[in-house]
Amino acid sequence: VHMDTSLGQLSRMLDTDHFVLIVHNQRQYGCEGKVENKQMIFGIATRIDLLNFITSHDTEQ
């Protein structure tokens, strides 16, 4: 998933998978000015991570 994936979409993905990889697009500049776009793994999320995020942000409001 990308960083802009909604919590609802993430929840539906976690209904069928134990975890999801969070990826981020990054530009890499190589020799001779060559530019490549690569997807880098930014993190991993589980159902527990999602629940902790929702409950911790719910109490702040």
PDB file of N, CA and C in Angstrom:
ATOM      1  N   VAL A   1       0.844  -1.177   0.000  1.00  0.00           N
ATOM      2  CA  VAL A   1       0.000   0.000   0.000  1.00  0.00           C
ATOM      3  C   VAL A   1       0.886   1.235   0.000  1.00  0.00           C
ATOM      4  N   HIS A   2       0.315   2.335  -0.404  1.00  0.00           N
ATOM      5  CA  HIS A   2       1.043   3.603  -0.386  1.00  0.00           C
ATOM      6  C   HIS A   2       0.647   4.395   0.852  1.00  0.00           C
ATOM      7  N   MET A   3       1.384   5.462   1.104  1.00  0.00           N
ATOM      8  CA  MET A   3       1.152   6.285   2.293  1.00  0.00           C
ATOM      9  C   MET A   3      -0.225   6.951   2.282  1.00  0.00           C
ATOM     10  N   ASP A   4      -0.823   7.124   1.109  1.00  0.00           N
ATOM     11  CA  ASP A   4      -2.115   7.800   1.033  1.00  0.00           C
ATOM     12  C   ASP A   4      -3.303   6.838   0.990  1.00  0.00           C
ATOM     13  N   THR A   5      -3.072   5.562   1.258  1.00  0.00           N
ATOM     14  CA  THR A   5      -4.152   4.580   1.316  1.00  0.00           C
ATOM     15  C   THR A   5      -5.031   4.878   2.527  1.00  0.00           C
ATOM     16  N   SER A   6      -6.338   4.837   2.327  1.00  0.00           N
ATOM     17  CA  SER A   6      -7.251   5.159   3.432  1.00  0.00           C
ATOM     18  C   SER A   6      -7.269   4.035   4.467  1.00  0.00           C
ATOM     19  N   LEU A   7      -7.704   4.381   5.673  1.00  0.00           N
ATOM     20  CA  LEU A   7      -7.789   3.377   6.739  1.00  0.00           C
ATOM     21  C   LEU A   7      -8.830   2.314   6.399  1.00  0.00           C
ATOM     22  N   GLY A   8      -9.885   2.705   5.704  1.00  0.00           N
ATOM     23  CA  GLY A   8     -10.904   1.742   5.279  1.00  0.00           C
ATOM     24  C   GLY A   8     -10.344   0.720   4.311  1.00  0.00           C
ATOM     25  N   GLN A   9      -9.572   1.191   3.333  1.00  0.00           N
ATOM     26  CA  GLN A   9      -8.939   0.278   2.381  1.00  0.00           C
ATOM     27  C   GLN A   9      -7.958  -0.640   3.092  1.00  0.00           C
ATOM     28  N   LEU A  10      -7.191  -0.082   4.010  1.00  0.00           N
ATOM     29  CA  LEU A  10      -6.230  -0.875   4.774  1.00  0.00           C
ATOM     30  C   LEU A  10      -6.946  -1.957   5.574  1.00  0.00           C
ATOM     31  N   SER A  11      -8.056  -1.601   6.182  1.00  0.00           N
ATOM     32  CA  SER A  11      -8.828  -2.563   6.966  1.00  0.00           C
ATOM     33  C   SER A  11      -9.321  -3.715   6.094  1.00  0.00           C
ATOM     34  N   ARG A  12      -9.816  -3.407   4.892  1.00  0.00           N
ATOM     35  CA  ARG A  12     -10.294  -4.459   3.990  1.00  0.00           C
ATOM     36  C   ARG A  12      -9.153  -5.369   3.546  1.00  0.00           C
ATOM     37  N   MET A  13      -7.975  -4.800   3.317  1.00  0.00           N
ATOM     38  CA  MET A  13      -6.819  -5.626   2.944  1.00  0.00           C
ATOM     39  C   MET A  13      -6.439  -6.567   4.078  1.00  0.00           C
ATOM     40  N   LEU A  14      -6.525  -6.062   5.306  1.00  0.00           N
ATOM     41  CA  LEU A  14      -6.141  -6.878   6.459  1.00  0.00           C
ATOM     42  C   LEU A  14      -7.192  -7.929   6.803  1.00  0.00           C
ATOM     43  N   ASP A  15      -8.365  -7.873   6.157  1.00  0.00           N
ATOM     44  CA  ASP A  15      -9.359  -8.938   6.319  1.00  0.00           C
ATOM     45  C   ASP A  15      -8.870 -10.233   5.686  1.00  0.00           C
ATOM     46  N   THR A  16      -8.037 -10.111   4.653  1.00  0.00           N
ATOM     47  CA  THR A  16      -7.571 -11.308   3.941  1.00  0.00           C
ATOM     48  C   THR A  16      -6.085 -11.595   4.134  1.00  0.00           C
ATOM     49  N   ASP A  17      -5.315 -10.590   4.552  1.00  0.00           N
ATOM     50  CA  ASP A  17      -3.869 -10.768   4.724  1.00  0.00           C
ATOM     51  C   ASP A  17      -3.472 -10.471   6.165  1.00  0.00           C
ATOM     52  N   HIS A  18      -2.414 -11.102   6.636  1.00  0.00           N
ATOM     53  CA  HIS A  18      -1.941 -10.899   8.005  1.00  0.00           C
ATOM     54  C   HIS A  18      -1.211  -9.571   8.177  1.00  0.00           C
ATOM     55  N   PHE A  19      -0.605  -9.084   7.106  1.00  0.00           N
ATOM     56  CA  PHE A  19       0.129  -7.820   7.167  1.00  0.00           C
ATOM     57  C   PHE A  19       0.151  -7.196   5.779  1.00  0.00           C
ATOM     58  N   VAL A  20       0.477  -5.921   5.723  1.00  0.00           N
ATOM     59  CA  VAL A  20       0.681  -5.224   4.451  1.00  0.00           C
ATOM     60  C   VAL A  20       2.009  -4.481   4.522  1.00  0.00           C
ATOM     61  N   LEU A  21       2.648  -4.348   3.379  1.00  0.00           N
ATOM     62  CA  LEU A  21       3.872  -3.562   3.287  1.00  0.00           C
ATOM     63  C   LEU A  21       3.502  -2.150   2.850  1.00  0.00           C
ATOM     64  N   ILE A  22       4.055  -1.175   3.519  1.00  0.00           N
ATOM     65  CA  ILE A  22       3.838   0.217   3.166  1.00  0.00           C
ATOM     66  C   ILE A  22       5.037   0.651   2.334  1.00  0.00           C
ATOM     67  N   VAL A  23       4.766   1.142   1.131  1.00  0.00           N
ATOM     68  CA  VAL A  23       5.849   1.507   0.227  1.00  0.00           C
ATOM     69  C   VAL A  23       5.819   3.003  -0.060  1.00  0.00           C
ATOM     70  N   HIS A  24       6.970   3.502  -0.459  1.00  0.00           N
ATOM     71  CA  HIS A  24       7.138   4.919  -0.773  1.00  0.00           C
ATOM     72  C   HIS A  24       7.970   5.008  -2.043  1.00  0.00           C
ATOM     73  N   ASN A  25       7.536   5.838  -2.982  1.00  0.00           N
ATOM     74  CA  ASN A  25       8.309   6.040  -4.209  1.00  0.00           C
ATOM     75  C   ASN A  25       9.454   6.995  -3.933  1.00  0.00           C
ATOM     76  N   GLN A  26      10.626   6.632  -4.410  1.00  0.00           N
ATOM     77  CA  GLN A  26      11.815   7.443  -4.165  1.00  0.00           C
ATOM     78  C   GLN A  26      12.599   7.586  -5.464  1.00  0.00           C
ATOM     79  N   ARG A  27      13.068   8.785  -5.716  1.00  0.00           N
ATOM     80  CA  ARG A  27      13.915   9.045  -6.879  1.00  0.00           C
ATOM     81  C   ARG A  27      15.361   8.791  -6.502  1.00  0.00           C
ATOM     82  N   GLN A  28      16.045   8.016  -7.315  1.00  0.00           N
ATOM     83  CA  GLN A  28      17.466   7.767  -7.092  1.00  0.00           C
ATOM     84  C   GLN A  28      18.246   8.317  -8.272  1.00  0.00           C
ATOM     85  N   TYR A  29      19.250   9.102  -7.952  1.00  0.00           N
ATOM     86  CA  TYR A  29      20.092   9.711  -8.974  1.00  0.00           C
ATOM     87  C   TYR A  29      21.377   8.912  -9.085  1.00  0.00           C
ATOM     88  N   GLY A  30      21.621   8.423 -10.272  1.00  0.00           N
ATOM     89  CA  GLY A  30      22.811   7.621 -10.496  1.00  0.00           C
ATOM     90  C   GLY A  30      23.885   8.406 -11.217  1.00  0.00           C
ATOM     91  N   CYS A  31      24.893   7.680 -11.614  1.00  0.00           N
ATOM     92  CA  CYS A  31      25.977   8.324 -12.350  1.00  0.00           C
ATOM     93  C   CYS A  31      25.457   8.796 -13.710  1.00  0.00           C
ATOM     94  N   GLU A  32      26.102   9.783 -14.235  1.00  0.00           N
ATOM     95  CA  GLU A  32      25.755  10.382 -15.524  1.00  0.00           C
ATOM     96  C   GLU A  32      24.370  11.028 -15.514  1.00  0.00           C
ATOM     97  N   GLY A  33      23.870  11.399 -14.345  1.00  0.00           N
ATOM     98  CA  GLY A  33      22.593  12.094 -14.236  1.00  0.00           C
ATOM     99  C   GLY A  33      21.367  11.233 -14.465  1.00  0.00           C
ATOM    100  N   LYS A  34      21.530   9.932 -14.459  1.00  0.00           N
ATOM    101  CA  LYS A  34      20.408   9.023 -14.672  1.00  0.00           C
ATOM    102  C   LYS A  34      19.505   9.016 -13.436  1.00  0.00           C
ATOM    103  N   VAL A  35      18.196   9.175 -13.659  1.00  0.00           N
ATOM    104  CA  VAL A  35      17.226   9.210 -12.563  1.00  0.00           C
ATOM    105  C   VAL A  35      16.337   7.978 -12.656  1.00  0.00           C
ATOM    106  N   GLU A  36      16.196   7.275 -11.543  1.00  0.00           N
ATOM    107  CA  GLU A  36      15.327   6.104 -11.480  1.00  0.00           C
ATOM    108  C   GLU A  36      14.322   6.289 -10.355  1.00  0.00           C
ATOM    109  N   ASN A  37      13.083   5.887 -10.604  1.00  0.00           N
ATOM    110  CA  ASN A  37      12.074   5.855  -9.549  1.00  0.00           C
ATOM    111  C   ASN A  37      12.005   4.438  -9.011  1.00  0.00           C
ATOM    112  N   LYS A  38      12.146   4.301  -7.713  1.00  0.00           N
ATOM    113  CA  LYS A  38      12.104   2.981  -7.081  1.00  0.00           C
ATOM    114  C   LYS A  38      11.082   2.994  -5.961  1.00  0.00           C
ATOM    115  N   GLN A  39      10.464   1.846  -5.745  1.00  0.00           N
ATOM    116  CA  GLN A  39       9.571   1.691  -4.602  1.00  0.00           C
ATOM    117  C   GLN A  39      10.377   1.109  -3.456  1.00  0.00           C
ATOM    118  N   MET A  40      10.403   1.831  -2.358  1.00  0.00           N
ATOM    119  CA  MET A  40      11.133   1.394  -1.177  1.00  0.00           C
ATOM    120  C   MET A  40      10.128   0.980  -0.109  1.00  0.00           C
ATOM    121  N   ILE A  41      10.432  -0.077   0.621  1.00  0.00           N
ATOM    122  CA  ILE A  41       9.566  -0.481   1.732  1.00  0.00           C
ATOM    123  C   ILE A  41       9.770   0.505   2.869  1.00  0.00           C
ATOM    124  N   PHE A  42       8.675   1.134   3.269  1.00  0.00           N
ATOM    125  CA  PHE A  42       8.706   2.160   4.304  1.00  0.00           C
ATOM    126  C   PHE A  42       8.335   1.573   5.664  1.00  0.00           C
ATOM    127  N   GLY A  43       7.494   0.536   5.652  1.00  0.00           N
ATOM    128  CA  GLY A  43       7.077  -0.067   6.914  1.00  0.00           C
ATOM    129  C   GLY A  43       6.185  -1.265   6.682  1.00  0.00           C
ATOM    130  N   ILE A  44       5.711  -1.814   7.774  1.00  0.00           N
ATOM    131  CA  ILE A  44       4.806  -2.955   7.752  1.00  0.00           C
ATOM    132  C   ILE A  44       3.680  -2.657   8.736  1.00  0.00           C
ATOM    133  N   ALA A  45       2.471  -3.074   8.394  1.00  0.00           N
ATOM    134  CA  ALA A  45       1.328  -2.820   9.276  1.00  0.00           C
ATOM    135  C   ALA A  45       0.495  -4.085   9.423  1.00  0.00           C
ATOM    136  N   THR A  46       0.000  -4.291  10.628  1.00  0.00           N
ATOM    137  CA  THR A  46      -0.873  -5.420  10.930  1.00  0.00           C
ATOM    138  C   THR A  46      -2.208  -4.890  11.436  1.00  0.00           C
ATOM    139  N   ARG A  47      -3.146  -5.782  11.660  1.00  0.00           N
ATOM    140  CA  ARG A  47      -4.460  -5.405  12.193  1.00  0.00           C
ATOM    141  C   ARG A  47      -4.304  -4.732  13.560  1.00  0.00           C
ATOM    142  N   ILE A  48      -3.409  -5.233  14.391  1.00  0.00           N
ATOM    143  CA  ILE A  48      -3.176  -4.637  15.713  1.00  0.00           C
ATOM    144  C   ILE A  48      -2.648  -3.216  15.575  1.00  0.00           C
ATOM    145  N   ASP A  49      -1.736  -2.977  14.626  1.00  0.00           N
ATOM    146  CA  ASP A  49      -1.232  -1.621  14.384  1.00  0.00           C
ATOM    147  C   ASP A  49      -2.373  -0.683  14.008  1.00  0.00           C
ATOM    148  N   LEU A  50      -3.265  -1.147  13.152  1.00  0.00           N
ATOM    149  CA  LEU A  50      -4.408  -0.330  12.738  1.00  0.00           C
ATOM    150  C   LEU A  50      -5.306  -0.012  13.927  1.00  0.00           C
ATOM    151  N   LEU A  51      -5.610  -1.014  14.741  1.00  0.00           N
ATOM    152  CA  LEU A  51      -6.464  -0.793  15.916  1.00  0.00           C
ATOM    153  C   LEU A  51      -5.805   0.153  16.915  1.00  0.00           C
ATOM    154  N   ASN A  52      -4.518  -0.011  17.153  1.00  0.00           N
ATOM    155  CA  ASN A  52      -3.795   0.896  18.060  1.00  0.00           C
ATOM    156  C   ASN A  52      -3.813   2.324  17.539  1.00  0.00           C
ATOM    157  N   PHE A  53      -3.638   2.495  16.237  1.00  0.00           N
ATOM    158  CA  PHE A  53      -3.656   3.833  15.639  1.00  0.00           C
ATOM    159  C   PHE A  53      -5.024   4.487  15.818  1.00  0.00           C
ATOM    160  N   ILE A  54      -6.075   3.732  15.536  1.00  0.00           N
ATOM    161  CA  ILE A  54      -7.431   4.285  15.640  1.00  0.00           C
ATOM    162  C   ILE A  54      -7.765   4.638  17.082  1.00  0.00           C
ATOM    163  N   THR A  55      -7.458   3.753  18.018  1.00  0.00           N
ATOM    164  CA  THR A  55      -7.819   4.027  19.415  1.00  0.00           C
ATOM    165  C   THR A  55      -6.980   5.143  20.013  1.00  0.00           C
ATOM    166  N   SER A  56      -5.715   5.253  19.630  1.00  0.00           N
ATOM    167  CA  SER A  56      -4.885   6.323  20.191  1.00  0.00           C
ATOM    168  C   SER A  56      -5.286   7.679  19.626  1.00  0.00           C
ATOM    169  N   HIS A  57      -5.729   7.743  18.385  1.00  0.00           N
ATOM    170  CA  HIS A  57      -6.154   9.012  17.800  1.00  0.00           C
ATOM    171  C   HIS A  57      -7.585   9.358  18.188  1.00  0.00           C
ATOM    172  N   ASP A  58      -8.373   8.376  18.555  1.00  0.00           N
ATOM    173  CA  ASP A  58      -9.749   8.624  18.979  1.00  0.00           C
ATOM    174  C   ASP A  58      -9.783   9.331  20.334  1.00  0.00           C
ATOM    175  N   THR A  59      -8.856   8.999  21.230  1.00  0.00           N
ATOM    176  CA  THR A  59      -8.841   9.609  22.566  1.00  0.00           C
ATOM    177  C   THR A  59      -8.297  11.029  22.546  1.00  0.00           C
ATOM    178  N   GLU A  60      -7.560  11.402  21.497  1.00  0.00           N
ATOM    179  CA  GLU A  60      -6.988  12.747  21.407  1.00  0.00           C
ATOM    180  C   GLU A  60      -8.019  13.786  20.998  1.00  0.00           C
ATOM    181  N   GLN A  61      -9.135  13.360  20.428  1.00  0.00           N
ATOM    182  CA  GLN A  61     -10.126  14.321  19.926  1.00  0.00           C
ATOM    183  C   GLN A  61     -11.135  14.703  20.954  1.00  0.00           C
TER     184      GLN A  61
END
